[in-house]
Amino acid sequence: MIEESCDVLIVGGGPGGSSCAWGLRDSGLDVLILDKATFPRDKICAGWITPAVAELLDIDLLSYDRDHILQPITHFRTGIIDGATVETEYSDIVSYGIRRCEFDDYLLKRCRARTRLGEALKSIERLDDAWIVNGCLHAKFVVGAGGHFCPVARWLNQESHSEKSVVLAQEAEFPLNQEQQELCRVKPDTPELYFCRDLKGYGWCFLKDGYLNVGLGREGEKQLSAVRDEFTHFLDRQGRVPREILGKFRGHAYRLYGLQKRKIIDDGMLLIGDAAGLAVPQSGEGIRPAVESGLIAADVIQNCQQQYSRDCLVTYQEKLINRFGKWPDAPAKSVVPAALRQFIGRQLMTSQWFTRKVLLDRWFLQRHLPPLIRN
Ligand SMILES: Cc1cc2nc3c(=O)[nH]c(=O)nc-3n(C[C@H](O)[C@H](O)[C@H](O)COP(=O)(O)OP(=O)(O)OC[C@H]3O[C@@H](n4cnc5c(N)ncnc54)[C@H](O)[C@@H]3O)c2cc1C
């Protein structure tokens, strides 16, 4: 029996889903967000956002800062685990640290959509030109915004839960007491990033107004816990973070843009954010791509004027490619042997110029990327 109807059902109330709803707030469309979690909910994440995110969503940072953690970032400390480190200073604020439990809740509350929280999507069926979800929700259009394990993405791509992932990460975030703060040498305005020796991933430590976030992400499933242990021992030996204060690590997975082709549109349906696999390959930044894809989707949905055929939604796919780059048919094969690439990479990581201009400005901060133009 149908309990509730809407024009657009967004499955997932993370940054992608709430940004899409926010983009649709004046469209006249009736928008409903369904999320299996009740908010505030946590999300495994380092919690670092670039200023572009706040600008895109018109977030008044002064007012956000009054009630939430907002840690300005002006420096980075980078290097290879067990290798030399480089300090880079910026004259302006280049990023912010947030806590996902606060940030996602804030975005969801202000997006003005109706919500059904604490309710997972369990079934989805096509009926005429609409969707029936969980046997009780009727929607003309469905946005899959359920993150890496999005059930809409799995339905669209006929994948199983056990599909092999591209990046696996482990993270721990916890408040430090006074004594622990004295033992920890990580500075709040200076996140620390240390790459694995094979350059297949990196670890970070990041202090946000008394909350320490330590994690490590790398390609493929092999050696994650072993490399994480190596990383935490390194932090301990360097006197950055004593090992005994680290809490329990939690794991999560995500896809990097362009490494796995996914179907992202179909009649009456599209995917955004992690569900579409949009995280930046070099850094793993996924909040900005989730927000941008949510806003692009909102514009395309409005422009479709309730005619949600696949043909009309092709524009969405084109806009994503235009913004994030073309999806290669297969990962590029390098003619340079992996060991040599890794050796050169490790040398470059000790260069001040490379660290600032390439590693930070281009890969992590994406300072070359023009602001998203919406239409
Ligand atoms: C360890 C780690 C560190 C990271 N650090 C950063 C960082 O510092 N900066 C950055 O930009 N990115 C980071 N990322 C990536 C970033 O977390 C994601 O790219 C981002 O959260 C994607 O947003 P989203 O809205 O697409 O999905 P999510 O934030 O995952 O939200 C998806 C929502 O869908 C809901 N949902 C899931 N299944 C269902 C269902 N069946 N029914 C209903 N609802 C459902 C979930 O409850 C959730 O609320 C990190 C990722 C990891 C794993």
Coordinates of C-alpha atoms and ligand atoms in Angstrom, one line a residue:
M1 CA 0.0 0.0 0.0
I2 CA 1.4 3.4 -1.0
E3 CA 2.1 5.5 2.1
E4 CA 3.9 8.5 0.6
S5 CA 4.5 9.9 -2.9
C6 CA 7.0 12.4 -4.1
D7 CA 8.5 13.7 -7.4
V8 CA 12.1 13.0 -6.5
L9 CA 13.2 10.4 -4.0
I10 CA 16.8 10.8 -3.0
V11 CA 18.2 7.6 -1.4
G12 CA 21.0 8.7 1.0
G13 CA 21.2 11.9 3.0
G14 CA 25.0 12.3 2.9
P15 CA 26.7 15.4 1.2
G16 CA 25.7 14.2 -2.2
G17 CA 22.0 13.6 -1.4
S18 CA 21.5 16.7 0.7
S19 CA 23.2 18.9 -1.9
C20 CA 21.0 17.6 -4.6
A21 CA 17.9 18.3 -2.5
W22 CA 19.3 21.8 -1.7
G23 CA 19.8 22.4 -5.4
L24 CA 16.1 21.5 -6.0
R25 CA 14.8 23.6 -3.1
D26 CA 13.1 26.2 -5.3
S27 CA 12.2 23.9 -8.2
G28 CA 8.6 23.3 -7.1
L29 CA 9.4 19.6 -7.1
D30 CA 8.4 17.6 -4.1
V31 CA 11.7 16.0 -2.8
L32 CA 12.0 13.2 -0.2
I33 CA 15.2 11.9 1.3
L34 CA 15.3 8.3 2.5
D35 CA 18.3 7.3 4.7
K36 CA 18.8 4.1 6.6
A37 CA 20.6 6.1 9.4
T38 CA 19.1 8.5 11.8
F39 CA 20.9 11.8 11.9
P40 CA 23.3 13.0 13.3
R41 CA 25.1 10.0 12.0
D42 CA 28.9 9.5 11.7
K43 CA 30.7 8.6 8.5
I44 CA 34.2 7.2 8.3
C45 CA 36.2 10.1 6.8
A46 CA 39.1 12.4 7.6
G47 CA 36.7 15.3 7.4
W48 CA 38.7 17.6 5.3
I49 CA 36.9 19.9 2.9
T50 CA 38.2 22.5 0.4
P51 CA 36.8 26.1 0.5
A52 CA 35.0 25.3 -2.9
V53 CA 32.5 23.1 -0.9
A54 CA 31.4 26.0 1.3
E55 CA 31.2 28.4 -1.6
L56 CA 29.1 26.0 -3.7
L57 CA 26.7 25.4 -0.9
D58 CA 26.6 29.1 0.2
I59 CA 27.6 28.0 3.7
D60 CA 28.2 31.0 6.1
L61 CA 31.4 29.8 7.7
L62 CA 31.3 32.4 10.5
S63 CA 27.9 31.1 11.6
Y64 CA 28.8 27.4 11.0
D65 CA 31.9 27.9 13.2
R66 CA 29.8 29.2 16.1
D67 CA 28.2 25.8 16.7
H68 CA 30.4 23.3 14.9
I69 CA 34.0 22.3 14.6
L70 CA 35.7 24.1 11.7
Q71 CA 39.4 23.9 11.7
P72 CA 41.2 26.2 9.2
I73 CA 44.2 24.6 7.4
T74 CA 47.1 26.7 6.4
H75 CA 50.1 24.3 6.4
F76 CA 50.8 20.6 5.5
R77 CA 53.5 18.2 6.6
T78 CA 54.1 15.5 4.0
G79 CA 56.5 12.7 3.3
I80 CA 57.0 9.0 2.9
I81 CA 56.5 6.6 5.9
D82 CA 59.9 6.3 7.5
G83 CA 61.3 8.9 5.1
A84 CA 62.1 12.7 5.1
T85 CA 59.3 15.2 5.6
V86 CA 58.5 18.5 3.9
E87 CA 56.6 21.4 5.5
T88 CA 54.5 23.6 3.2
E89 CA 53.0 26.9 4.3
Y90 CA 50.2 28.9 2.6
S91 CA 49.3 32.5 3.1
D92 CA 45.6 31.8 3.0
I93 CA 43.2 29.1 4.3
V94 CA 43.3 26.3 1.8
S95 CA 41.0 23.8 3.5
Y96 CA 38.9 23.2 6.6
G97 CA 38.6 20.3 9.0
I98 CA 35.0 19.3 9.9
R99 CA 33.4 16.4 11.8
R100 CA 31.1 14.5 9.5
C101 CA 28.6 13.8 12.2
E102 CA 28.0 17.6 12.4
F103 CA 28.6 18.6 8.8
D104 CA 26.2 16.1 7.2
D105 CA 23.5 16.8 9.8
Y106 CA 23.8 20.5 9.2
L107 CA 23.5 20.0 5.4
L108 CA 20.6 17.7 5.7
K109 CA 18.7 20.0 8.0
R110 CA 19.1 23.1 5.9
C111 CA 18.3 21.4 2.5
R112 CA 14.5 21.8 3.1
A113 CA 13.5 18.4 1.8
R114 CA 11.2 16.0 3.6
T115 CA 13.0 13.1 5.2
R116 CA 12.4 9.5 6.1
L117 CA 15.3 8.6 8.4
G118 CA 16.2 5.2 10.0
E119 CA 14.6 3.4 7.0
A120 CA 16.8 1.5 4.5
L121 CA 15.9 1.0 0.9
K122 CA 15.1 -2.7 0.6
S123 CA 13.3 -3.0 -2.7
I124 CA 12.8 -1.0 -5.8
E125 CA 10.4 -1.8 -8.7
R126 CA 9.5 0.0 -11.9
L127 CA 5.8 0.6 -12.3
D128 CA 4.7 2.4 -15.5
D129 CA 6.8 5.6 -15.5
A130 CA 7.5 5.6 -11.8
W131 CA 9.2 3.7 -9.0
I132 CA 7.8 1.9 -6.0
V133 CA 10.3 1.7 -3.2
N134 CA 9.9 -0.7 -0.2
G135 CA 6.4 -1.4 -1.5
C136 CA 5.1 1.9 0.1
L137 CA 6.9 4.9 -1.5
H138 CA 5.9 6.2 -4.9
A139 CA 8.4 8.4 -6.8
K140 CA 8.6 9.7 -10.3
F141 CA 12.4 9.9 -10.1
V142 CA 15.1 8.2 -8.0
V143 CA 18.5 9.6 -7.2
G144 CA 21.0 7.0 -5.9
A145 CA 23.1 8.8 -3.3
G146 CA 23.7 5.9 -0.9
G147 CA 27.5 6.1 -1.0
H148 CA 29.8 3.2 -1.8
F149 CA 27.2 0.5 -1.0
C150 CA 24.3 2.4 -2.6
P151 CA 21.5 -0.1 -3.2
V152 CA 20.3 1.9 -6.2
A153 CA 23.8 1.7 -7.8
R154 CA 23.8 -2.0 -7.1
W155 CA 20.4 -2.4 -8.7
L156 CA 21.4 -0.4 -11.7
N157 CA 24.7 -2.3 -12.2
Q158 CA 23.5 -5.7 -10.9
E159 CA 26.4 -5.9 -8.5
S160 CA 26.7 -7.9 -5.4
H161 CA 27.8 -6.5 -2.0
S162 CA 31.1 -8.4 -2.3
E163 CA 32.2 -6.6 -5.5
K164 CA 36.0 -5.9 -5.3
S165 CA 36.7 -2.4 -4.2
V166 CA 39.4 0.0 -5.4
V167 CA 40.4 1.8 -2.2
L168 CA 40.1 0.5 1.3
A169 CA 40.6 2.7 4.2
Q170 CA 40.7 2.6 8.0
E171 CA 40.2 5.5 10.3
A172 CA 39.9 6.4 14.0
E173 CA 38.5 9.8 15.2
F174 CA 38.3 10.6 18.9
P175 CA 38.7 13.5 21.4
L176 CA 42.0 14.0 23.1
N177 CA 42.1 14.8 26.8
Q178 CA 44.5 17.4 28.1
E179 CA 47.3 14.9 28.9
Q180 CA 47.0 13.3 25.4
Q181 CA 47.0 16.7 23.7
E182 CA 50.3 17.4 25.4
L183 CA 51.7 14.1 24.1
C184 CA 50.5 14.6 20.5
R185 CA 52.7 16.8 18.3
V186 CA 50.3 17.2 15.4
K187 CA 49.3 20.9 15.0
P188 CA 45.7 21.8 14.3
D189 CA 46.4 23.9 11.2
T190 CA 48.8 21.4 9.8
P191 CA 47.4 18.0 8.6
E192 CA 50.1 15.4 8.1
L193 CA 50.1 13.1 5.1
Y194 CA 52.6 10.2 4.8
F195 CA 52.7 8.0 1.7
C196 CA 53.3 4.3 1.7
R197 CA 56.7 3.3 0.3
D198 CA 55.0 1.6 -2.7
L199 CA 53.0 4.8 -3.2
K200 CA 49.7 2.8 -3.3
G201 CA 48.1 4.8 -0.6
Y202 CA 48.8 7.2 2.3
G203 CA 48.2 7.7 5.9
W204 CA 47.1 10.9 7.6
C205 CA 46.8 12.5 11.0
F206 CA 44.8 15.5 11.6
L207 CA 43.8 17.4 14.7
K208 CA 40.5 19.3 14.6
D209 CA 39.8 21.4 17.7
G210 CA 40.7 18.6 20.1
Y211 CA 39.6 15.7 17.9
L212 CA 42.3 13.6 16.5
N213 CA 41.7 11.8 13.2
V214 CA 44.2 9.2 12.1
G215 CA 43.7 6.9 9.1
L216 CA 45.2 5.1 6.1
G217 CA 43.8 4.3 2.7
R218 CA 45.3 2.2 -0.1
E219 CA 44.5 0.5 -3.3
G220 CA 43.3 -3.1 -3.1
E221 CA 42.7 -5.3 -0.1
K222 CA 46.3 -6.6 0.4
Q223 CA 48.3 -5.5 3.5
L224 CA 45.9 -2.8 4.7
S225 CA 46.1 -3.7 8.4
A226 CA 49.9 -4.4 8.2
V227 CA 50.6 -1.1 6.5
R228 CA 48.4 0.7 9.0
D229 CA 50.4 -0.8 11.9
E230 CA 53.6 0.3 10.1
F231 CA 52.2 3.8 9.9
T232 CA 51.1 4.0 13.5
H233 CA 54.5 2.7 14.7
F234 CA 56.1 5.4 12.5
L235 CA 53.9 8.1 14.1
D236 CA 54.9 6.8 17.5
R237 CA 58.6 6.7 16.7
Q238 CA 58.5 10.2 15.3
G239 CA 56.8 11.4 18.4
R240 CA 53.8 12.7 16.4
V241 CA 51.1 10.5 18.0
P242 CA 51.8 8.0 20.8
R243 CA 50.5 4.6 19.7
E244 CA 48.7 3.9 23.1
I245 CA 46.3 6.8 22.6
L246 CA 44.9 5.5 19.3
G247 CA 41.4 4.2 19.5
K248 CA 39.8 1.4 17.5
F249 CA 40.1 1.7 13.7
R250 CA 37.0 1.4 11.5
G251 CA 37.1 0.4 7.8
H252 CA 35.3 1.6 4.7
A253 CA 35.7 1.4 0.9
Y254 CA 35.3 3.7 -2.0
R255 CA 35.9 3.9 -5.7
L256 CA 38.1 6.5 -7.4
Y257 CA 36.9 8.3 -10.4
G258 CA 37.6 6.7 -13.8
L259 CA 39.0 3.4 -12.4
Q260 CA 35.8 1.4 -12.7
K261 CA 33.1 2.1 -15.2
R262 CA 29.6 2.2 -13.8
K263 CA 26.2 2.8 -15.3
I264 CA 25.1 6.1 -13.7
I265 CA 21.9 6.9 -15.6
D266 CA 18.8 5.1 -16.8
D267 CA 15.1 5.9 -17.3
G268 CA 13.9 7.8 -14.3
M269 CA 17.2 7.3 -12.3
L270 CA 20.7 8.6 -11.8
L271 CA 23.6 8.2 -9.4
I272 CA 25.6 10.9 -7.6
G273 CA 28.6 11.0 -5.2
D274 CA 30.3 7.8 -4.1
A275 CA 27.4 5.8 -5.6
A276 CA 28.7 7.0 -9.0
G277 CA 32.3 6.4 -8.0
L278 CA 33.5 10.1 -8.2
A279 CA 36.3 10.5 -5.6
V280 CA 39.4 12.2 -6.8
P281 CA 42.0 9.5 -7.7
Q282 CA 45.1 11.2 -6.3
S283 CA 43.7 12.3 -3.0
G284 CA 40.5 10.3 -2.3
E285 CA 38.6 13.6 -1.8
G286 CA 35.0 12.7 -2.3
I287 CA 32.9 15.4 -0.5
R288 CA 33.4 18.0 -3.2
P289 CA 32.6 15.6 -6.1
A290 CA 29.5 14.4 -4.2
V291 CA 28.3 18.0 -3.7
E292 CA 29.1 19.0 -7.3
S293 CA 27.4 15.9 -8.8
G294 CA 24.4 16.5 -6.5
L295 CA 24.1 20.1 -7.8
I296 CA 24.6 19.1 -11.4
A297 CA 22.0 16.4 -11.0
A298 CA 19.5 18.9 -9.5
D299 CA 20.0 21.2 -12.5
V300 CA 19.5 18.3 -15.0
I301 CA 16.4 17.0 -13.2
Q302 CA 14.8 20.5 -13.3
N303 CA 15.7 20.9 -17.0
C304 CA 14.0 17.5 -17.8
Q305 CA 10.7 19.1 -16.9
Q306 CA 9.3 15.8 -15.5
Q307 CA 10.2 13.8 -18.7
Y308 CA 12.8 11.6 -17.2
S309 CA 13.9 9.4 -20.1
R310 CA 17.4 8.1 -20.3
D311 CA 17.9 10.3 -23.4
C312 CA 17.1 13.4 -21.3
L313 CA 19.5 12.3 -18.6
V314 CA 22.5 11.8 -21.0
T315 CA 23.2 15.5 -20.3
Y316 CA 24.0 14.6 -16.7
Q317 CA 26.6 12.0 -17.8
E318 CA 28.1 14.6 -20.3
K319 CA 28.3 17.2 -17.6
L320 CA 30.1 14.9 -15.2
I321 CA 32.7 14.0 -17.9
N322 CA 33.1 17.6 -18.7
R323 CA 33.7 18.4 -15.0
F324 CA 35.7 15.3 -13.8
G325 CA 37.3 14.1 -17.1
K326 CA 36.7 11.3 -19.5
W327 CA 36.4 7.8 -18.2
P328 CA 39.2 5.7 -19.7
D329 CA 38.1 2.3 -21.1
A330 CA 40.9 0.7 -19.0
P331 CA 43.5 2.0 -16.5
A332 CA 46.4 3.4 -18.5
K333 CA 49.4 1.1 -18.7
S334 CA 52.7 2.8 -18.1
V335 CA 55.9 1.9 -20.0
V336 CA 58.0 2.9 -17.0
P337 CA 58.4 -0.2 -14.6
A338 CA 56.5 0.1 -11.3
A339 CA 59.7 0.0 -9.2
L340 CA 61.3 2.8 -11.1
R341 CA 58.1 4.9 -10.9
Q342 CA 58.1 4.3 -7.2
F343 CA 61.7 5.3 -6.8
I344 CA 61.2 8.5 -8.8
G345 CA 58.0 9.2 -6.8
R346 CA 59.8 8.8 -3.5
Q347 CA 62.5 11.3 -4.6
L348 CA 59.9 13.8 -5.8
M349 CA 58.2 13.6 -2.5
T350 CA 61.3 15.2 -0.8
S351 CA 61.2 18.2 -3.2
Q352 CA 59.6 21.4 -1.9
W353 CA 58.6 22.5 -5.4
F354 CA 56.9 19.2 -6.3
T355 CA 55.2 19.0 -2.9
R356 CA 53.6 22.4 -3.2
K357 CA 52.9 22.7 -6.9
V358 CA 51.9 19.1 -7.8
L359 CA 51.1 17.1 -4.7
L360 CA 49.3 19.8 -2.7
D361 CA 48.1 22.5 -5.2
R362 CA 47.1 20.1 -8.0
W363 CA 46.3 16.7 -6.5
F364 CA 45.0 17.5 -3.0
L365 CA 43.7 21.0 -3.2
Q366 CA 42.8 21.0 -6.9
R367 CA 43.5 24.8 -7.0
H368 CA 43.6 24.6 -10.8
L369 CA 40.0 23.6 -11.0
P370 CA 37.6 26.5 -11.9
P371 CA 34.5 26.9 -9.8
L372 CA 31.5 24.8 -11.0
I373 CA 29.2 26.8 -13.2
R374 CA 25.6 25.7 -12.7
N375 CA 22.8 26.0 -15.3
Ligands
LIG1 C1 38.6 6.7 5.5 C2 38.0 7.8 4.6 C3 38.5 9.1 4.6 C4 37.9 10.1 3.8 N1 38.3 11.3 3.9 C5 37.8 12.3 3.1 C6 38.1 13.7 3.3 O1 38.9 14.1 4.2 N2 37.6 14.6 2.4 C7 36.8 14.2 1.4 O2 36.4 15.1 0.6 N3 36.4 12.9 1.2 C8 36.9 12.0 2.1 N4 36.5 10.7 1.9 C9 35.5 10.3 0.9 C10 34.1 10.8 1.4 O3 33.8 10.3 2.7 C11 33.0 10.3 0.5 O4 33.4 10.5 -0.9 C12 31.7 11.1 0.7 O5 31.1 10.8 2.0 C13 30.6 10.8 -0.4 O6 29.4 11.4 -0.1 P1 28.0 10.7 -0.5 O7 26.9 11.6 -0.1 O8 28.1 10.2 -1.9 O9 27.9 9.3 0.4 P2 27.9 9.1 1.9 O10 28.5 10.2 2.6 O11 28.5 7.8 2.1 O12 26.3 9.1 2.3 C14 25.5 8.0 1.9 C15 24.3 7.9 2.7 O13 23.4 6.9 2.2 C16 22.8 6.2 3.3 N5 22.5 4.8 2.8 C17 23.4 3.8 2.5 N6 22.7 2.7 2.2 C18 21.4 3.0 2.3 C19 20.1 2.3 2.1 N7 20.2 1.0 1.7 N8 19.0 2.9 2.2 C20 18.9 4.2 2.6 N9 20.1 4.9 2.9 C21 21.2 4.3 2.7 C22 23.9 6.2 4.4 O14 23.3 6.0 5.6 C23 24.5 7.6 4.2 O15 23.9 8.5 5.0 C24 37.0 9.7 2.8 C25 36.6 8.4 2.7 C26 37.1 7.4 3.6 C27 36.6 6.0 3.5

